[in-house]
Short mmCIF file of C-alpha atoms and ligand atoms in Angstrom, two decimals:
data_model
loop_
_atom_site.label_atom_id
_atom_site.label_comp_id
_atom_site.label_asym_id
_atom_site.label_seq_id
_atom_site.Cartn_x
_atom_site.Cartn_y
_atom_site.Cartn_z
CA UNK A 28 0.00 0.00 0.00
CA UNK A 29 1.20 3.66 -0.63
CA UNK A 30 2.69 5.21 2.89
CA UNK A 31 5.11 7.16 4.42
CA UNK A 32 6.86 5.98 7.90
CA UNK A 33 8.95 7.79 9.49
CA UNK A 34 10.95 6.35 12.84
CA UNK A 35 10.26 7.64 15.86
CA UNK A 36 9.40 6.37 19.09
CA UNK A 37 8.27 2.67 20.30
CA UNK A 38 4.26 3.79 19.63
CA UNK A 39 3.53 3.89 16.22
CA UNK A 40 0.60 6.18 14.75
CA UNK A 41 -1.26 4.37 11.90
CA UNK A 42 -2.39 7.29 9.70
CA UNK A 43 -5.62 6.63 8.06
CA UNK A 44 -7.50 9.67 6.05
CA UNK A 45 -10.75 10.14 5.17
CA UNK A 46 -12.86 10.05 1.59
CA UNK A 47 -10.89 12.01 -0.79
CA UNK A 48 -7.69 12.24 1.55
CA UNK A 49 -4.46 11.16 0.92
CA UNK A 50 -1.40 9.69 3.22
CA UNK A 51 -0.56 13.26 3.39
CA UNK A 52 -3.58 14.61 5.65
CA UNK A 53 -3.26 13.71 9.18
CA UNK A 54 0.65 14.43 9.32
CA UNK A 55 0.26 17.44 11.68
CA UNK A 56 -2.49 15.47 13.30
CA UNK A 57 0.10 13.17 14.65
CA UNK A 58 2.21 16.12 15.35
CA UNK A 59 -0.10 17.26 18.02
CA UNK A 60 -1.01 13.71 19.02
CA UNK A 61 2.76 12.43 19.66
CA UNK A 62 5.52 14.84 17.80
CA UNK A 63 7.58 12.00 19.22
CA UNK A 64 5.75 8.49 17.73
CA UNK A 65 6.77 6.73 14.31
CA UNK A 66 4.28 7.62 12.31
CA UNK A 67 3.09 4.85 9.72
CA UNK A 68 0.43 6.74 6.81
CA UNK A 69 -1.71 4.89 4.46
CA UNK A 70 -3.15 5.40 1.45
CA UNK A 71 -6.45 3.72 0.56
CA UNK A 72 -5.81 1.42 -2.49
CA UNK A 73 -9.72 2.25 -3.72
CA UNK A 74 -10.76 4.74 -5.75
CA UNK A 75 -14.35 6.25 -5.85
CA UNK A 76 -14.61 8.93 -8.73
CA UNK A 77 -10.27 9.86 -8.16
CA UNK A 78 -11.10 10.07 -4.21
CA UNK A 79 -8.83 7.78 -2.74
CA UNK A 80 -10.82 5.23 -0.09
CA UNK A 81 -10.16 2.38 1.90
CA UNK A 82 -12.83 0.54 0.86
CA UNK A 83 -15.41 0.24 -2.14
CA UNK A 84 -19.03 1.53 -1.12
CA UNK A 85 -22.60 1.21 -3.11
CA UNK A 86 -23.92 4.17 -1.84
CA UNK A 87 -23.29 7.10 1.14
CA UNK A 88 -23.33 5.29 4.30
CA UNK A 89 -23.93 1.78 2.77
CA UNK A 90 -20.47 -0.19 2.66
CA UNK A 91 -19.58 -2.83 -0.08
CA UNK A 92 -19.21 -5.40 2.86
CA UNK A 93 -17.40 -8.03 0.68
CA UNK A 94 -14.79 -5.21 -0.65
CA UNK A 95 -14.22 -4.17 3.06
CA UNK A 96 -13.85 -7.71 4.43
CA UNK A 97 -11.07 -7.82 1.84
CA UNK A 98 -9.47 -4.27 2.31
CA UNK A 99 -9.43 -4.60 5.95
CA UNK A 100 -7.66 -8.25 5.64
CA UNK A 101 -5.17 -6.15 3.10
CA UNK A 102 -4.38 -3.57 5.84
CA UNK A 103 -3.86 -6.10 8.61
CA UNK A 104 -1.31 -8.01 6.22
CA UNK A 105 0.13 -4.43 5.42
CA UNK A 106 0.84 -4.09 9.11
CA UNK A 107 2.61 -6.92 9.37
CA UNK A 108 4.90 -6.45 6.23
CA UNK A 109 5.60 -2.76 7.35
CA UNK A 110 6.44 -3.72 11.10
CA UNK A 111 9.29 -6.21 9.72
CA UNK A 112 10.44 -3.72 7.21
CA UNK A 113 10.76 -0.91 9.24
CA UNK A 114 11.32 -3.12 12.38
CA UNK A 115 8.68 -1.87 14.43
CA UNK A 116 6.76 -3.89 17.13
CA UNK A 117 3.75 -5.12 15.94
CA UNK A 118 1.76 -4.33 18.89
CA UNK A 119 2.52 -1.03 19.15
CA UNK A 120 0.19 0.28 16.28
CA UNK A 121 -2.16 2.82 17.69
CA UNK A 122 -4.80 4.11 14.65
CA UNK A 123 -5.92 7.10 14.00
CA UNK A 124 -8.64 7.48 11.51
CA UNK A 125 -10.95 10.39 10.35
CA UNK A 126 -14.21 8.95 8.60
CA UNK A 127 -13.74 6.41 5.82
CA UNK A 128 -10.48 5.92 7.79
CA UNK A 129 -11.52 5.54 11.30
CA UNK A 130 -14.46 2.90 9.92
CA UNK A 131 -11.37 0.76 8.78
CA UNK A 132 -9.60 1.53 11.79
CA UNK A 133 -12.79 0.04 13.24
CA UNK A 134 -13.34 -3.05 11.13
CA UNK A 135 -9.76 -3.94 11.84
CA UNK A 136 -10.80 -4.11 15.29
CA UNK A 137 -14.18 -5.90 14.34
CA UNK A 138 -12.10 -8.86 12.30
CA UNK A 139 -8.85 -9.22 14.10
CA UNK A 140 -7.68 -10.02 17.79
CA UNK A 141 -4.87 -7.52 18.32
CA UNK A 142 -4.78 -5.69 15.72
CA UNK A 143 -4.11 -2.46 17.62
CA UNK A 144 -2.89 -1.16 20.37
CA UNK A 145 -5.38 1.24 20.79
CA UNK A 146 -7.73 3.55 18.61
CA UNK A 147 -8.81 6.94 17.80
CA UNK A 148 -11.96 7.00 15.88
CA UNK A 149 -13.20 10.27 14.28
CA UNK A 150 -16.25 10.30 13.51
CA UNK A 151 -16.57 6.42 12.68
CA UNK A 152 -20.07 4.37 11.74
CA UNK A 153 -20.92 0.96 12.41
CA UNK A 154 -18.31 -1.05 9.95
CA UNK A 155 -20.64 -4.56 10.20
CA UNK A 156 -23.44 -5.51 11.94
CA UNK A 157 -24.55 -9.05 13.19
CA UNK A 158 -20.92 -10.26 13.82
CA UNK A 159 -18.96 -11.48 16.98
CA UNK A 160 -16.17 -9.39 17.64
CA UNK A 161 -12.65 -10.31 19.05
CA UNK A 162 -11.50 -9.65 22.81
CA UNK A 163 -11.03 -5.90 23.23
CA UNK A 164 -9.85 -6.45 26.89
CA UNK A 165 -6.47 -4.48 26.29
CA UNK A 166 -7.85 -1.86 23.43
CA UNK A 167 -8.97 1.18 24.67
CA UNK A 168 -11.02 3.68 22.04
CA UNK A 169 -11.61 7.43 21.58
CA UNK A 170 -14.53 7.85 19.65
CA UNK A 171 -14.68 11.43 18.23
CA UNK A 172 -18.27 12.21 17.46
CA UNK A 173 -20.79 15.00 16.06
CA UNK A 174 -24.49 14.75 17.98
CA UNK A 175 -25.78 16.23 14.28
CA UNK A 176 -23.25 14.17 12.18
CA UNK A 177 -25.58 13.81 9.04
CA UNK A 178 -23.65 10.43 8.45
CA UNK A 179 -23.02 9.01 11.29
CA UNK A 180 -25.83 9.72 13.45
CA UNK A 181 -25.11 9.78 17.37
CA UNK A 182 -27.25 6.67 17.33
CA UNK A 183 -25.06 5.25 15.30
CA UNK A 184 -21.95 6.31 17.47
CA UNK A 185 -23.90 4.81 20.69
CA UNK A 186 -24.42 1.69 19.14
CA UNK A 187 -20.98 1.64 17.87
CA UNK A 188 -19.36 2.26 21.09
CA UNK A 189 -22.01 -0.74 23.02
CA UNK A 190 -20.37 -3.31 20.36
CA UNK A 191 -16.55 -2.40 21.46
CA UNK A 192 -17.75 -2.41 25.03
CA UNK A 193 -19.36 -5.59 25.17
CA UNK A 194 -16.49 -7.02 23.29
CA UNK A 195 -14.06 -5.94 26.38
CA UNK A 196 -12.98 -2.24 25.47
CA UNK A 197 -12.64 1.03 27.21
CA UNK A 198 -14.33 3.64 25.12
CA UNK A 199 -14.41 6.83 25.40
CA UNK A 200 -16.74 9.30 23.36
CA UNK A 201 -16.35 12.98 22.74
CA UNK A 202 -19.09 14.42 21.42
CA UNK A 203 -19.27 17.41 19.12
CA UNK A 204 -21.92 20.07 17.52
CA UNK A 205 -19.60 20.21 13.83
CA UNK A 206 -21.41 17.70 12.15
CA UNK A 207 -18.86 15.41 10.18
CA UNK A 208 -16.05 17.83 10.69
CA UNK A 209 -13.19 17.13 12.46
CA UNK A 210 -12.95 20.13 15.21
CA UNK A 211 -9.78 21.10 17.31
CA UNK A 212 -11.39 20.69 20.70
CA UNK A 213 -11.78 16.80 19.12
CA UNK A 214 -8.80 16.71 18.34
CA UNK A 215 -7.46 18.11 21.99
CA UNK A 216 -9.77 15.82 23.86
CA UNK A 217 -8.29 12.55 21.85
CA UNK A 218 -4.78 14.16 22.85
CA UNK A 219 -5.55 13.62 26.37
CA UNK A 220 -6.97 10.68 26.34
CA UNK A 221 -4.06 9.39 24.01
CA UNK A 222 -1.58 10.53 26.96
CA UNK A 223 -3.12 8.71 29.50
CA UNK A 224 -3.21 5.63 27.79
C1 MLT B 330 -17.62 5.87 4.50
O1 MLT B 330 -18.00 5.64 3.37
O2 MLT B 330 -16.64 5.31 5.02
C2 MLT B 330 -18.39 6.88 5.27
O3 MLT B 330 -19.56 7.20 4.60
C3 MLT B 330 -17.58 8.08 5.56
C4 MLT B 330 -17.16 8.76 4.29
O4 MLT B 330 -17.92 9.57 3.77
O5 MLT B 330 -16.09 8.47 3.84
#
């Protein structure tokens, strides 16, 4: 997958944009996160109209669940080829995702037992429904969330953050009046949660 890493400290910050984005976007993101972490930034290998995604969908909101099954399977073997080439400890990986991004950030956690470390979610929906997640015992999540998100409604977020928690994880949610924008006090309030952790 198209990325840029660059070595820093033991946690490593897995980069993943939104609609449209590119592996570019949340740079100074992780700059106010952890100007110290490695930084590990993805680009999503689909394409909807020239907007790079991480995943194929059939309409807004509805996700092409056999294209995401597959891209999130890609990701989680991308982790494991980029943690040997750049020699970074697999357990370590800590995502941060805005939108499309944080709903593969989240479907990585729906398919795979320790996949992360830990998550930030902005602004993330439901990636599958009807599905028995992994033990979440050990990975905490900020959620990131708009109470008039027009797509990802706050019920959405709620029932969202009742699946991690009944699979064993810490959530936190922060919620917002910005609809699906990504605010500053967001991005402050995932900052302390992230230095707690
Ligand atoms: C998605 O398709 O992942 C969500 O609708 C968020 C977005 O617009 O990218």
């Amino acid at each position: 997958m198209k990325h840029i890493f660059n070595k820093g400290s033991e946690r490593v910050l897995l980069l993943l944009h939104g609609t449209g984005g590119t592996e570019q976007d949340l740079l100074p993101l992780a700059e106010m996160l952890d100007p110290d972490a490695s930084v590990l930034s993805v680009r999503g290998n689909v394409t909807e109209n020239g907007m790079p995604r991480f995943f194929r969908r059939l309409s807004e909101g509805v996700f092409d669940e056999e294209d995401l099954i597959f891209r999130t399977k890609e990701l989680h073997d991308f982790l494991a080829e980029a943690a040997e080439k750049y020699q970074f400890n697999r357990e370590n990986v800590i995502a941060v995702g805005y939108s499309n991004g944080a709903n593969i950030a989240g479907s990585l956690l729906f398919h795979y037992e320790k996949a992360l470390k830990a998550a930030i979610l902005y602004h993330p929906m439901v990636p599958r429904r009807g599905m028995e997640l992994p033990d979440l015992s050990t990975t905490p999540v900020f959620i990131g969330a708009g109470k008039n998100d027009p797509i990802c409604p706050a019920s959405e977020t709620e029932e969202l953050s009742n699946l991690l928690e009944a699979a064993g994880s810490k959530v936190e949610i922060h919620w917002e009046y910005q609809g699906h924008q990504l605010t500053h006090t967001e991005v402050q309030a995932s900052k302390k949660w992230y230095d707690l952790i």
